[in-house]
């Protein structure tokens, strides 16, 4: 087997608070071990707490496709 490098764009994905619609939800580190897991988050603006299936902020990658 071998490795291959491919160019990609990197994105930071943030979840906007459903309550204040200003702040973003940030994971606290607490997890409820359900299936799927639920990650506790707190809004950095209003302090609202909630549980999400994805830990935010999240880093996502998108391949760069060459134009044909």
Short mmCIF file of C-alpha atoms in Angstrom, two decimals:
data_model
loop_
_atom_site.label_atom_id
_atom_site.label_comp_id
_atom_site.label_asym_id
_atom_site.label_seq_id
_atom_site.Cartn_x
_atom_site.Cartn_y
_atom_site.Cartn_z
CA UNK A 1 0.00 0.00 0.00
CA UNK A 2 1.07 3.57 -0.51
CA UNK A 3 -0.01 7.07 0.36
CA UNK A 4 -1.19 9.81 -1.95
CA UNK A 5 -1.49 13.53 -1.29
CA UNK A 6 -4.47 15.33 -2.75
CA UNK A 7 -5.29 19.04 -2.45
CA UNK A 8 -8.37 19.99 -0.44
CA UNK A 9 -10.15 22.92 1.10
CA UNK A 10 -10.49 22.96 4.88
CA UNK A 11 -13.58 24.41 6.55
CA UNK A 12 -14.50 25.13 10.16
CA UNK A 13 -18.21 24.36 10.55
CA UNK A 14 -20.02 26.15 13.38
CA UNK A 15 -23.54 25.50 14.68
CA UNK A 16 -25.55 28.69 15.23
CA UNK A 17 -27.58 28.76 18.45
CA UNK A 18 -31.27 27.93 17.90
CA UNK A 19 -32.30 30.25 20.77
CA UNK A 20 -30.47 33.56 20.20
CA UNK A 21 -29.39 33.01 16.55
CA UNK A 22 -26.26 35.07 17.28
CA UNK A 23 -23.84 32.85 19.18
CA UNK A 24 -22.36 29.51 18.21
CA UNK A 25 -22.63 26.23 20.07
CA UNK A 26 -19.39 24.84 21.48
CA UNK A 27 -18.88 21.33 22.85
CA UNK A 28 -18.35 21.16 26.61
CA UNK A 29 -16.69 17.74 26.62
CA UNK A 30 -19.66 15.92 28.18
CA UNK A 31 -21.16 13.03 26.21
CA UNK A 32 -24.35 11.03 26.69
CA UNK A 33 -23.54 7.46 25.62
CA UNK A 34 -26.62 6.77 23.51
CA UNK A 35 -26.68 5.51 19.94
CA UNK A 36 -25.75 7.81 18.31
CA UNK A 37 -23.86 9.70 21.04
CA UNK A 38 -25.15 13.12 22.10
CA UNK A 39 -22.54 15.83 22.78
CA UNK A 40 -23.39 18.61 25.23
CA UNK A 41 -22.92 22.13 23.83
CA UNK A 42 -23.21 25.63 25.27
CA UNK A 43 -23.88 28.84 23.33
CA UNK A 44 -20.99 31.28 23.62
CA UNK A 45 -23.43 34.23 23.52
CA UNK A 46 -26.55 33.42 25.57
CA UNK A 47 -25.41 30.34 27.51
CA UNK A 48 -28.14 28.03 26.15
CA UNK A 49 -27.29 24.36 26.67
CA UNK A 50 -28.27 21.56 24.32
CA UNK A 51 -27.20 18.19 22.91
CA UNK A 52 -26.13 17.55 19.32
CA UNK A 53 -25.03 14.43 17.44
CA UNK A 54 -21.93 16.20 16.05
CA UNK A 55 -19.26 17.88 18.15
CA UNK A 56 -19.02 21.55 17.10
CA UNK A 57 -17.05 23.36 15.91
CA UNK A 58 -16.13 20.68 13.38
CA UNK A 59 -13.41 20.62 10.75
CA UNK A 60 -14.50 19.34 7.33
CA UNK A 61 -12.53 18.72 4.18
CA UNK A 62 -13.66 19.09 0.58
CA UNK A 63 -11.57 17.81 -2.32
CA UNK A 64 -10.47 20.30 -4.94
CA UNK A 65 -11.64 19.02 -8.29
CA UNK A 66 -9.73 20.00 -11.38
CA UNK A 67 -11.85 21.67 -14.04
CA UNK A 68 -12.27 19.61 -17.16
#
